[in-house]
PDB file of C-alpha atoms in Angstrom:
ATOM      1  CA  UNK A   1       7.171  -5.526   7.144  1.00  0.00           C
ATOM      2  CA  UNK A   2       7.626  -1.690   7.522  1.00  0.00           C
ATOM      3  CA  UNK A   3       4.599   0.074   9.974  1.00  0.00           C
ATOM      4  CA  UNK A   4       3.979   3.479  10.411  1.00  0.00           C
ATOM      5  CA  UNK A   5       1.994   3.809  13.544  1.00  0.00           C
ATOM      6  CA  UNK A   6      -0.268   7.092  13.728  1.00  0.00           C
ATOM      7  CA  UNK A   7      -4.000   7.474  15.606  1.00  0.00           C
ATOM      8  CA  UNK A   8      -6.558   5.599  13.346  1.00  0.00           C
ATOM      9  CA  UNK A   9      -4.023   3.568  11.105  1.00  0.00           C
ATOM     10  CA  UNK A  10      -4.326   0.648  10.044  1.00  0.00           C
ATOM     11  CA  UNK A  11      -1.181  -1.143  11.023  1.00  0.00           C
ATOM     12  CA  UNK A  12      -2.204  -3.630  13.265  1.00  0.00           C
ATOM     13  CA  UNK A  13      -4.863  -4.548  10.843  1.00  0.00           C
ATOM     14  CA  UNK A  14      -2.930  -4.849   7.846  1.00  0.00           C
ATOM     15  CA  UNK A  15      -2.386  -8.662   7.574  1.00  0.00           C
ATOM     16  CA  UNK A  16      -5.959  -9.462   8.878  1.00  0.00           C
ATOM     17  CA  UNK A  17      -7.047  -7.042   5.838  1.00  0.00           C
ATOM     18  CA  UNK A  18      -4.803  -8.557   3.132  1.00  0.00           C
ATOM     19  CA  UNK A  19      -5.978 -12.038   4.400  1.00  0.00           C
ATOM     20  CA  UNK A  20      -9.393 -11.171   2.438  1.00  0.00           C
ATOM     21  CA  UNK A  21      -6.950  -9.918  -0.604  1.00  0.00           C
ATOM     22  CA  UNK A  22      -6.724 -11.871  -3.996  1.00  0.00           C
ATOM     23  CA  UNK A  23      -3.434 -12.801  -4.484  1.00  0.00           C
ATOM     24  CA  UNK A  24      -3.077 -11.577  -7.817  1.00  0.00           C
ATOM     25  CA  UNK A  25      -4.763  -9.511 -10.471  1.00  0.00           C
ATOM     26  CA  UNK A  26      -4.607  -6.620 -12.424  1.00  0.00           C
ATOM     27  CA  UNK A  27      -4.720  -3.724 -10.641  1.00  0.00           C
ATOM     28  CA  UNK A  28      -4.545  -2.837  -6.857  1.00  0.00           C
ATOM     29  CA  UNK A  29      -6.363  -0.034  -5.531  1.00  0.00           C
ATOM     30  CA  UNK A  30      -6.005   1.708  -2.130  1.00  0.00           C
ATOM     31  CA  UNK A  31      -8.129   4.832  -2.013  1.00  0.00           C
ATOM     32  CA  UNK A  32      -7.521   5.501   1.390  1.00  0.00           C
ATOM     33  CA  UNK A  33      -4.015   4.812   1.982  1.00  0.00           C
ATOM     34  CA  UNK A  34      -2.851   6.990   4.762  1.00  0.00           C
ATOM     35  CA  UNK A  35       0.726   6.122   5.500  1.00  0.00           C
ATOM     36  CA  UNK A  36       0.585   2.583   3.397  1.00  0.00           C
ATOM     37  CA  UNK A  37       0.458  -0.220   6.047  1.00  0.00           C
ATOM     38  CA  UNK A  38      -2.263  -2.465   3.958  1.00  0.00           C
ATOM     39  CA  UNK A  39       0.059  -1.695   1.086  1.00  0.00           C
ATOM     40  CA  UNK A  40       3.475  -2.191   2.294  1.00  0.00           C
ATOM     41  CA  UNK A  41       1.999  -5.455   3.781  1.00  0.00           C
ATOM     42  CA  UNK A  42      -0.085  -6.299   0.871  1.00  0.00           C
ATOM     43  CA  UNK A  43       3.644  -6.007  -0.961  1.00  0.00           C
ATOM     44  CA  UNK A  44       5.581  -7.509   1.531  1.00  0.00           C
ATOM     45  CA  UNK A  45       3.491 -10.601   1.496  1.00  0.00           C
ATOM     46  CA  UNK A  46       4.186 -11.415  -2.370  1.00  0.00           C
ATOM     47  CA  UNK A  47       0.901 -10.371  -3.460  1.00  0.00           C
ATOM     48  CA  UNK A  48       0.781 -10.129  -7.617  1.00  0.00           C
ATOM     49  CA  UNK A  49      -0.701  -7.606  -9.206  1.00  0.00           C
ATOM     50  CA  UNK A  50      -0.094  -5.570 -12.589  1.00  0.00           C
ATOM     51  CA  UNK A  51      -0.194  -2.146 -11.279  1.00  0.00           C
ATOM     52  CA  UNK A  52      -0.570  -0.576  -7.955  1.00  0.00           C
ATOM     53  CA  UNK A  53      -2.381   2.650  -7.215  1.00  0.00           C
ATOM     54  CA  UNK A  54      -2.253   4.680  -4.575  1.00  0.00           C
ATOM     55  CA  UNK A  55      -4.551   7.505  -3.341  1.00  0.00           C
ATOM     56  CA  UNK A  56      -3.934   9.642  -0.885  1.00  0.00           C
ATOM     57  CA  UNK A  57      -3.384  13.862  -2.289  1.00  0.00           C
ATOM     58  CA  UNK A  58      -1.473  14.241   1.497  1.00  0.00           C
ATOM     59  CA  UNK A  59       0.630  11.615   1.680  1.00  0.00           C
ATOM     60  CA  UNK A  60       1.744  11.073  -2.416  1.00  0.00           C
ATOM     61  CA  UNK A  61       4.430  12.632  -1.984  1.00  0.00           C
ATOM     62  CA  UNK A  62       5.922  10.939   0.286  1.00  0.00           C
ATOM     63  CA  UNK A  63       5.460   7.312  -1.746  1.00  0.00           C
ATOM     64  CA  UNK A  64       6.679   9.640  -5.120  1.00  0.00           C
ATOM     65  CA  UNK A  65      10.067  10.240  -3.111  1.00  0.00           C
ATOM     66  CA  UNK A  66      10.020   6.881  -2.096  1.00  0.00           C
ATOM     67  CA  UNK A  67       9.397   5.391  -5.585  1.00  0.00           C
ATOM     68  CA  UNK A  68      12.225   7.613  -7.353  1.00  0.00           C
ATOM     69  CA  UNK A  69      15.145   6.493  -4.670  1.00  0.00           C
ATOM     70  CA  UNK A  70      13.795   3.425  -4.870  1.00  0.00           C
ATOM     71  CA  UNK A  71      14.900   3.305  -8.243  1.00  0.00           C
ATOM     72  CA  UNK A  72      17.989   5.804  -8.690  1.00  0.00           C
TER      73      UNK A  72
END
């Protein structure tokens, strides 16, 4: 599972957090997501949902990029 250490993130965290995660549904919501550790674990671990969204106006652009070479 890709980290992205930085002060206050939640890598180390991230599979303790997604412990308490359904693992499927409709729509995933991060509001917070910083650099995407609960995500990128969330994903990593198979969880199921319909859509994923992601907040975070500083760091969006960074997961846009990410989605579009992801998919060239």
């Amino acid at each position: 599972m890709p980290t992205i250490a930085y002060p206050g993130g939640k890598a180390r965290l991230a599979s303790k957090i997604i412990s308490f995660l359904p693992k499927q549904g409709r729509c995933y919501v991060e509001p917070f997501v910083g650099r995407g550790n609960i995500f990128w674990a969330a994903a990593c671990a198979g969880l199921k949902y319909d859509r994923w969204r992601l907040n975070d106006t500083v760091t969006i652009p960074f997961f846009r990029a990410i989605k579009q070479v992801g998919h060239v």
